[in-house]
């Protein structure tokens, strides 16, 4: 089976037409010629018209409202390739990376997600997450490539489509910002391997200005993920720590307000991790790693 038939690319985007165009040009130059699907979160800046005009080979899934990371779930369902690489509108894949990922999935049936090595900006600087993933105390598994992890960067990940859908994809409660952890937990809980494979390479060119509100979203989702999947005692401790910080920090206050608003939905969707995955998470915490 060719790389084209094996791997598709899903891009979640909203109102970043110019940056998306750069990503699409890079993806269009890949030797694997993957099928590309843009899951557009109700952009109002002419994104859909730009893609139709300049990239007629790219499919657009036009969502009626901003669904955050759930756009990736819709995109994964719309594609029928066995493996799906995610990209953001500021990231793309190195030539040959998708073919290498497909080969790894073909050779390792339990492999559910590959966390790639990420190079940042025009200097191709290694993302600090690379070393964190490579040093994961979870170590290797005999039936998986690379090293086992429980964290990844969404725009530098490739999934087995069946595993991703089996785990439910990105969680609806989390929207955006640190949404990866819960998916890694859910894949591991279903028996799928999550590994860092540094020979699969992604490029990330984030805007230097950052995204307003993202730090609060990430803090919020750390606590909500605890309520969704971790023991109650741990979730209470994380909530208490955020509340203490909120007394003096505006970002923490914003995160706490958002957490409390979404907590009922998180509690309804609560599904604690099986013991072996909880032990792995605690090992990562003990070793001071988040991967």
mmCIF file of C-alpha atoms in Angstrom:
data_model
loop_
_atom_site.group_PDB
_atom_site.id
_atom_site.type_symbol
_atom_site.label_atom_id
_atom_site.label_comp_id
_atom_site.label_asym_id
_atom_site.label_seq_id
_atom_site.Cartn_x
_atom_site.Cartn_y
_atom_site.Cartn_z
ATOM 1 C CA UNK A 1 0.000 0.000 0.000
ATOM 2 C CA UNK A 2 1.413 3.398 -0.932
ATOM 3 C CA UNK A 3 1.981 6.279 1.466
ATOM 4 C CA UNK A 4 -0.882 8.137 -0.227
ATOM 5 C CA UNK A 5 -3.302 5.307 0.477
ATOM 6 C CA UNK A 6 -2.125 4.831 4.058
ATOM 7 C CA UNK A 7 -1.938 8.352 5.523
ATOM 8 C CA UNK A 8 -4.254 11.336 5.513
ATOM 9 C CA UNK A 9 -3.693 14.728 7.136
ATOM 10 C CA UNK A 10 -6.320 16.580 9.176
ATOM 11 C CA UNK A 11 -5.840 20.285 9.910
ATOM 12 C CA UNK A 12 -8.047 22.091 12.415
ATOM 13 C CA UNK A 13 -8.137 25.830 11.729
ATOM 14 C CA UNK A 14 -10.037 29.032 12.468
ATOM 15 C CA UNK A 15 -9.469 32.497 10.991
ATOM 16 C CA UNK A 16 -5.795 32.022 10.101
ATOM 17 C CA UNK A 17 -6.038 31.989 6.321
ATOM 18 C CA UNK A 18 -2.517 33.199 5.516
ATOM 19 C CA UNK A 19 -0.787 30.793 7.882
ATOM 20 C CA UNK A 20 -2.950 27.920 6.657
ATOM 21 C CA UNK A 21 -1.876 28.633 3.081
ATOM 22 C CA UNK A 22 1.786 28.211 4.073
ATOM 23 C CA UNK A 23 1.006 24.893 5.747
ATOM 24 C CA UNK A 24 -0.922 23.643 2.717
ATOM 25 C CA UNK A 25 1.944 24.494 0.385
ATOM 26 C CA UNK A 26 4.379 22.486 2.497
ATOM 27 C CA UNK A 27 2.015 19.533 2.784
ATOM 28 C CA UNK A 28 1.333 19.647 -0.950
ATOM 29 C CA UNK A 29 5.057 19.238 -1.631
ATOM 30 C CA UNK A 30 5.383 16.030 0.385
ATOM 31 C CA UNK A 31 6.512 12.981 -1.604
ATOM 32 C CA UNK A 32 3.807 10.893 0.092
ATOM 33 C CA UNK A 33 1.070 13.054 -1.502
ATOM 34 C CA UNK A 34 -1.305 12.486 1.419
ATOM 35 C CA UNK A 35 -4.972 13.245 1.260
ATOM 36 C CA UNK A 36 -5.459 16.549 3.094
ATOM 37 C CA UNK A 37 -8.613 17.609 4.898
ATOM 38 C CA UNK A 38 -9.106 21.048 6.467
ATOM 39 C CA UNK A 39 -11.618 20.969 9.320
ATOM 40 C CA UNK A 40 -12.624 24.623 9.410
ATOM 41 C CA UNK A 41 -13.996 25.866 12.733
ATOM 42 C CA UNK A 42 -16.462 28.382 11.248
ATOM 43 C CA UNK A 43 -13.828 30.828 9.993
ATOM 44 C CA UNK A 44 -15.015 34.276 8.934
ATOM 45 C CA UNK A 45 -11.830 35.442 7.169
ATOM 46 C CA UNK A 46 -12.360 33.760 3.799
ATOM 47 C CA UNK A 47 -10.489 30.578 4.682
ATOM 48 C CA UNK A 48 -12.837 28.299 2.779
ATOM 49 C CA UNK A 49 -12.783 30.427 -0.369
ATOM 50 C CA UNK A 50 -8.979 30.585 -0.257
ATOM 51 C CA UNK A 51 -8.650 26.811 -0.024
ATOM 52 C CA UNK A 52 -11.142 26.236 -2.834
ATOM 53 C CA UNK A 53 -9.356 28.751 -5.069
ATOM 54 C CA UNK A 54 -5.686 28.005 -4.345
ATOM 55 C CA UNK A 55 -5.722 24.373 -3.211
ATOM 56 C CA UNK A 56 -8.509 22.612 -5.130
ATOM 57 C CA UNK A 57 -7.069 19.185 -4.229
ATOM 58 C CA UNK A 58 -7.671 19.847 -0.501
ATOM 59 C CA UNK A 59 -10.975 18.803 1.053
ATOM 60 C CA UNK A 60 -12.719 21.243 3.372
ATOM 61 C CA UNK A 61 -15.020 20.116 6.145
ATOM 62 C CA UNK A 62 -17.028 23.265 6.899
ATOM 63 C CA UNK A 63 -18.178 23.230 10.512
ATOM 64 C CA UNK A 64 -21.070 25.504 11.418
ATOM 65 C CA UNK A 65 -19.511 26.616 14.718
ATOM 66 C CA UNK A 66 -16.134 26.619 16.424
ATOM 67 C CA UNK A 67 -15.714 23.157 17.935
ATOM 68 C CA UNK A 68 -12.088 23.470 18.988
ATOM 69 C CA UNK A 69 -10.149 20.207 19.041
ATOM 70 C CA UNK A 70 -13.318 18.286 18.186
ATOM 71 C CA UNK A 71 -12.753 19.485 14.625
ATOM 72 C CA UNK A 72 -10.024 16.845 14.465
ATOM 73 C CA UNK A 73 -12.541 14.181 15.472
ATOM 74 C CA UNK A 74 -14.865 15.218 12.648
ATOM 75 C CA UNK A 75 -11.945 15.204 10.232
ATOM 76 C CA UNK A 76 -10.815 11.748 11.300
ATOM 77 C CA UNK A 77 -14.302 10.368 10.731
ATOM 78 C CA UNK A 78 -14.459 11.985 7.289
ATOM 79 C CA UNK A 79 -11.239 10.344 6.093
ATOM 80 C CA UNK A 80 -10.920 6.637 5.413
ATOM 81 C CA UNK A 81 -7.125 6.267 5.470
ATOM 82 C CA UNK A 82 -5.917 3.800 8.133
ATOM 83 C CA UNK A 83 -3.531 6.378 9.608
ATOM 84 C CA UNK A 84 -4.082 10.076 10.199
ATOM 85 C CA UNK A 85 -1.484 12.766 10.805
ATOM 86 C CA UNK A 86 -2.616 15.925 12.522
ATOM 87 C CA UNK A 87 -1.323 19.369 11.655
ATOM 88 C CA UNK A 88 -2.258 22.834 12.781
ATOM 89 C CA UNK A 89 -2.374 25.870 10.535
ATOM 90 C CA UNK A 90 1.201 26.629 11.646
ATOM 91 C CA UNK A 91 2.745 23.170 11.299
ATOM 92 C CA UNK A 92 3.563 20.559 8.672
ATOM 93 C CA UNK A 93 5.414 17.272 8.206
ATOM 94 C CA UNK A 94 8.957 16.632 7.010
ATOM 95 C CA UNK A 95 9.353 14.787 3.696
ATOM 96 C CA UNK A 96 9.256 11.052 4.355
ATOM 97 C CA UNK A 97 7.884 11.410 7.896
ATOM 98 C CA UNK A 98 4.406 10.149 7.032
ATOM 99 C CA UNK A 99 5.736 7.146 5.122
ATOM 100 C CA UNK A 100 7.954 6.279 8.089
ATOM 101 C CA UNK A 101 5.002 6.585 10.468
ATOM 102 C CA UNK A 102 2.876 4.348 8.263
ATOM 103 C CA UNK A 103 5.623 1.727 8.199
ATOM 104 C CA UNK A 104 5.783 1.777 12.000
ATOM 105 C CA UNK A 105 2.020 1.354 12.291
ATOM 106 C CA UNK A 106 2.088 -1.495 9.761
ATOM 107 C CA UNK A 107 4.792 -3.279 11.744
ATOM 108 C CA UNK A 108 3.279 -2.774 15.220
ATOM 109 C CA UNK A 109 -0.448 -3.594 15.402
ATOM 110 C CA UNK A 110 -0.858 -2.300 18.986
ATOM 111 C CA UNK A 111 0.620 1.110 18.170
ATOM 112 C CA UNK A 112 -2.103 3.753 18.493
ATOM 113 C CA UNK A 113 -0.274 7.084 18.412
ATOM 114 C CA UNK A 114 3.164 8.341 17.429
ATOM 115 C CA UNK A 115 4.503 11.483 19.074
ATOM 116 C CA UNK A 116 6.936 12.925 16.557
ATOM 117 C CA UNK A 117 10.162 14.881 17.042
ATOM 118 C CA UNK A 118 9.271 18.539 16.575
ATOM 119 C CA UNK A 119 11.511 21.187 15.007
ATOM 120 C CA UNK A 120 10.496 24.785 15.694
ATOM 121 C CA UNK A 121 10.735 27.834 13.457
ATOM 122 C CA UNK A 122 12.972 28.557 10.469
ATOM 123 C CA UNK A 123 16.013 27.590 12.578
ATOM 124 C CA UNK A 124 14.619 24.054 13.036
ATOM 125 C CA UNK A 125 15.307 24.333 16.762
ATOM 126 C CA UNK A 126 14.426 21.183 18.711
ATOM 127 C CA UNK A 127 11.275 21.629 20.768
ATOM 128 C CA UNK A 128 12.118 21.117 24.481
ATOM 129 C CA UNK A 129 9.357 18.518 24.555
ATOM 130 C CA UNK A 130 11.550 16.231 22.430
ATOM 131 C CA UNK A 131 14.002 15.553 25.245
ATOM 132 C CA UNK A 132 11.211 15.162 27.773
ATOM 133 C CA UNK A 133 9.561 12.524 25.627
ATOM 134 C CA UNK A 134 12.831 10.749 24.886
ATOM 135 C CA UNK A 135 13.616 10.481 28.623
ATOM 136 C CA UNK A 136 10.219 9.037 29.546
ATOM 137 C CA UNK A 137 10.624 6.675 32.518
ATOM 138 C CA UNK A 138 7.978 4.404 30.995
ATOM 139 C CA UNK A 139 10.687 3.018 28.724
ATOM 140 C CA UNK A 140 10.236 0.805 25.668
ATOM 141 C CA UNK A 141 7.819 -2.076 25.133
ATOM 142 C CA UNK A 142 8.705 -5.228 23.243
ATOM 143 C CA UNK A 143 5.802 -4.838 20.814
ATOM 144 C CA UNK A 144 6.147 -1.094 20.212
ATOM 145 C CA UNK A 145 8.709 1.185 18.569
ATOM 146 C CA UNK A 146 10.362 4.072 20.394
ATOM 147 C CA UNK A 147 9.695 4.863 24.046
ATOM 148 C CA UNK A 148 6.312 4.807 25.767
ATOM 149 C CA UNK A 149 4.842 8.198 26.721
ATOM 150 C CA UNK A 150 1.592 9.665 27.973
ATOM 151 C CA UNK A 151 1.911 13.073 26.385
ATOM 152 C CA UNK A 152 2.403 14.562 22.957
ATOM 153 C CA UNK A 153 1.920 17.669 20.843
ATOM 154 C CA UNK A 154 -1.268 17.404 18.803
ATOM 155 C CA UNK A 155 0.170 19.052 15.691
ATOM 156 C CA UNK A 156 3.091 16.592 15.770
ATOM 157 C CA UNK A 157 1.168 13.363 16.160
ATOM 158 C CA UNK A 158 0.072 10.543 13.887
ATOM 159 C CA UNK A 159 -2.678 8.135 14.928
ATOM 160 C CA UNK A 160 -4.064 4.817 13.888
ATOM 161 C CA UNK A 161 -7.549 5.894 12.870
ATOM 162 C CA UNK A 162 -9.275 2.882 14.430
ATOM 163 C CA UNK A 163 -7.453 3.433 17.741
ATOM 164 C CA UNK A 164 -8.237 7.131 17.770
ATOM 165 C CA UNK A 165 -11.927 6.534 17.197
ATOM 166 C CA UNK A 166 -11.949 3.651 19.685
ATOM 167 C CA UNK A 167 -10.595 6.023 22.352
ATOM 168 C CA UNK A 168 -13.157 8.676 21.459
ATOM 169 C CA UNK A 169 -10.721 11.223 20.022
ATOM 170 C CA UNK A 170 -10.128 14.550 21.742
ATOM 171 C CA UNK A 171 -12.506 15.073 24.639
ATOM 172 C CA UNK A 172 -15.491 17.354 24.132
ATOM 173 C CA UNK A 173 -15.165 18.981 27.583
ATOM 174 C CA UNK A 174 -11.628 20.249 26.971
ATOM 175 C CA UNK A 175 -12.119 22.202 23.711
ATOM 176 C CA UNK A 176 -8.513 23.444 23.209
ATOM 177 C CA UNK A 177 -5.371 23.844 25.291
ATOM 178 C CA UNK A 178 -3.576 20.830 26.733
ATOM 179 C CA UNK A 179 -6.198 18.492 25.318
ATOM 180 C CA UNK A 180 -3.563 15.891 24.424
ATOM 181 C CA UNK A 181 -3.097 14.361 27.875
ATOM 182 C CA UNK A 182 -6.613 13.003 28.179
ATOM 183 C CA UNK A 183 -6.393 11.361 24.751
ATOM 184 C CA UNK A 184 -3.081 9.710 25.668
ATOM 185 C CA UNK A 185 -4.692 8.389 28.853
ATOM 186 C CA UNK A 186 -7.709 7.092 26.952
ATOM 187 C CA UNK A 187 -5.603 5.333 24.331
ATOM 188 C CA UNK A 188 -3.512 3.635 27.018
ATOM 189 C CA UNK A 189 -6.649 2.683 28.956
ATOM 190 C CA UNK A 190 -7.967 0.918 25.847
ATOM 191 C CA UNK A 191 -4.694 -0.984 25.415
ATOM 192 C CA UNK A 192 -3.195 1.099 22.618
ATOM 193 C CA UNK A 193 0.475 2.030 22.617
ATOM 194 C CA UNK A 194 1.488 5.702 22.712
ATOM 195 C CA UNK A 195 5.163 6.202 21.842
ATOM 196 C CA UNK A 196 7.730 8.821 20.924
ATOM 197 C CA UNK A 197 9.472 7.976 17.639
ATOM 198 C CA UNK A 198 12.140 10.613 16.883
ATOM 199 C CA UNK A 199 12.628 9.462 13.292
ATOM 200 C CA UNK A 200 9.154 10.830 12.522
ATOM 201 C CA UNK A 201 9.654 14.604 12.199
ATOM 202 C CA UNK A 202 7.211 17.518 12.266
ATOM 203 C CA UNK A 203 7.845 21.239 11.741
ATOM 204 C CA UNK A 204 6.097 23.833 13.914
ATOM 205 C CA UNK A 205 6.166 27.576 13.208
ATOM 206 C CA UNK A 206 4.034 29.120 15.963
ATOM 207 C CA UNK A 207 3.266 32.827 15.907
ATOM 208 C CA UNK A 208 5.552 34.766 18.237
ATOM 209 C CA UNK A 209 2.610 36.674 19.710
ATOM 210 C CA UNK A 210 0.948 33.561 21.129
ATOM 211 C CA UNK A 211 -2.804 33.128 21.474
ATOM 212 C CA UNK A 212 -4.832 35.177 23.942
ATOM 213 C CA UNK A 213 -6.444 33.092 26.645
ATOM 214 C CA UNK A 214 -4.450 29.936 25.920
ATOM 215 C CA UNK A 215 -2.525 29.853 29.263
ATOM 216 C CA UNK A 216 -5.813 29.919 31.189
ATOM 217 C CA UNK A 217 -7.270 27.206 28.953
ATOM 218 C CA UNK A 218 -4.253 24.998 29.566
ATOM 219 C CA UNK A 219 -4.460 25.454 33.332
ATOM 220 C CA UNK A 220 -8.203 24.778 33.221
ATOM 221 C CA UNK A 221 -7.725 21.601 31.224
ATOM 222 C CA UNK A 222 -5.047 20.277 33.561
ATOM 223 C CA UNK A 223 -7.606 20.335 36.371
ATOM 224 C CA UNK A 224 -10.500 19.093 34.240
ATOM 225 C CA UNK A 225 -8.404 16.174 32.985
ATOM 226 C CA UNK A 226 -7.767 15.246 36.605
ATOM 227 C CA UNK A 227 -11.522 15.203 37.269
ATOM 228 C CA UNK A 228 -12.171 13.232 34.088
ATOM 229 C CA UNK A 229 -9.613 10.481 34.675
ATOM 230 C CA UNK A 230 -7.636 10.702 37.946
ATOM 231 C CA UNK A 231 -8.517 9.715 41.544
ATOM 232 C CA UNK A 232 -10.792 12.137 43.399
ATOM 233 C CA UNK A 233 -8.090 12.971 45.943
ATOM 234 C CA UNK A 234 -5.724 14.010 43.179
ATOM 235 C CA UNK A 235 -8.399 16.064 41.406
ATOM 236 C CA UNK A 236 -9.289 17.846 44.648
ATOM 237 C CA UNK A 237 -5.626 18.673 45.255
ATOM 238 C CA UNK A 238 -5.213 20.102 41.748
ATOM 239 C CA UNK A 239 -8.356 22.186 42.156
ATOM 240 C CA UNK A 240 -7.217 23.458 45.540
ATOM 241 C CA UNK A 241 -3.814 24.424 44.178
ATOM 242 C CA UNK A 242 -5.427 26.380 41.350
ATOM 243 C CA UNK A 243 -7.778 28.124 43.787
ATOM 244 C CA UNK A 244 -4.826 29.127 45.961
ATOM 245 C CA UNK A 245 -2.986 30.602 42.994
ATOM 246 C CA UNK A 246 -6.139 32.411 41.889
ATOM 247 C CA UNK A 247 -5.931 34.672 44.920
ATOM 248 C CA UNK A 248 -2.993 36.552 43.396
ATOM 249 C CA UNK A 249 -2.865 35.579 39.719
ATOM 250 C CA UNK A 250 -5.321 36.750 37.049
ATOM 251 C CA UNK A 251 -4.614 33.832 34.701
ATOM 252 C CA UNK A 252 -5.291 31.360 37.507
ATOM 253 C CA UNK A 253 -8.514 33.211 38.385
ATOM 254 C CA UNK A 254 -9.687 32.958 34.797
ATOM 255 C CA UNK A 255 -8.754 29.275 34.710
ATOM 256 C CA UNK A 256 -10.597 28.615 37.955
ATOM 257 C CA UNK A 257 -13.776 30.301 36.719
ATOM 258 C CA UNK A 258 -13.668 28.235 33.529
ATOM 259 C CA UNK A 259 -12.965 25.060 35.476
ATOM 260 C CA UNK A 260 -15.940 25.546 37.776
ATOM 261 C CA UNK A 261 -18.227 26.265 34.817
ATOM 262 C CA UNK A 262 -17.200 23.028 33.072
ATOM 263 C CA UNK A 263 -16.863 20.832 36.151
ATOM 264 C CA UNK A 264 -20.434 19.407 36.018
ATOM 265 C CA UNK A 265 -19.826 18.211 32.439
ATOM 266 C CA UNK A 266 -16.475 16.713 33.453
ATOM 267 C CA UNK A 267 -18.057 14.860 36.364
ATOM 268 C CA UNK A 268 -20.751 13.422 34.098
ATOM 269 C CA UNK A 269 -18.021 12.150 31.764
ATOM 270 C CA UNK A 270 -15.742 10.921 34.550
ATOM 271 C CA UNK A 271 -14.089 7.563 33.858
ATOM 272 C CA UNK A 272 -11.127 6.819 36.165
ATOM 273 C CA UNK A 273 -8.063 5.222 34.623
ATOM 274 C CA UNK A 274 -7.451 1.498 35.067
ATOM 275 C CA UNK A 275 -4.849 0.782 37.772
ATOM 276 C CA UNK A 276 -1.951 0.032 35.417
ATOM 277 C CA UNK A 277 -2.370 3.344 33.586
ATOM 278 C CA UNK A 278 -2.759 5.274 36.847
ATOM 279 C CA UNK A 279 0.508 3.704 38.033
ATOM 280 C CA UNK A 280 2.212 4.858 34.839
ATOM 281 C CA UNK A 281 0.905 8.396 35.328
ATOM 282 C CA UNK A 282 2.170 8.444 38.917
ATOM 283 C CA UNK A 283 5.592 7.232 37.766
ATOM 284 C CA UNK A 284 5.778 10.122 35.331
ATOM 285 C CA UNK A 285 4.817 12.543 38.093
ATOM 286 C CA UNK A 286 7.353 11.050 40.492
ATOM 287 C CA UNK A 287 10.100 11.391 37.897
ATOM 288 C CA UNK A 288 9.095 14.983 37.186
ATOM 289 C CA UNK A 289 8.049 14.212 33.608
ATOM 290 C CA UNK A 290 4.797 14.935 31.842
ATOM 291 C CA UNK A 291 5.429 12.741 28.814
#
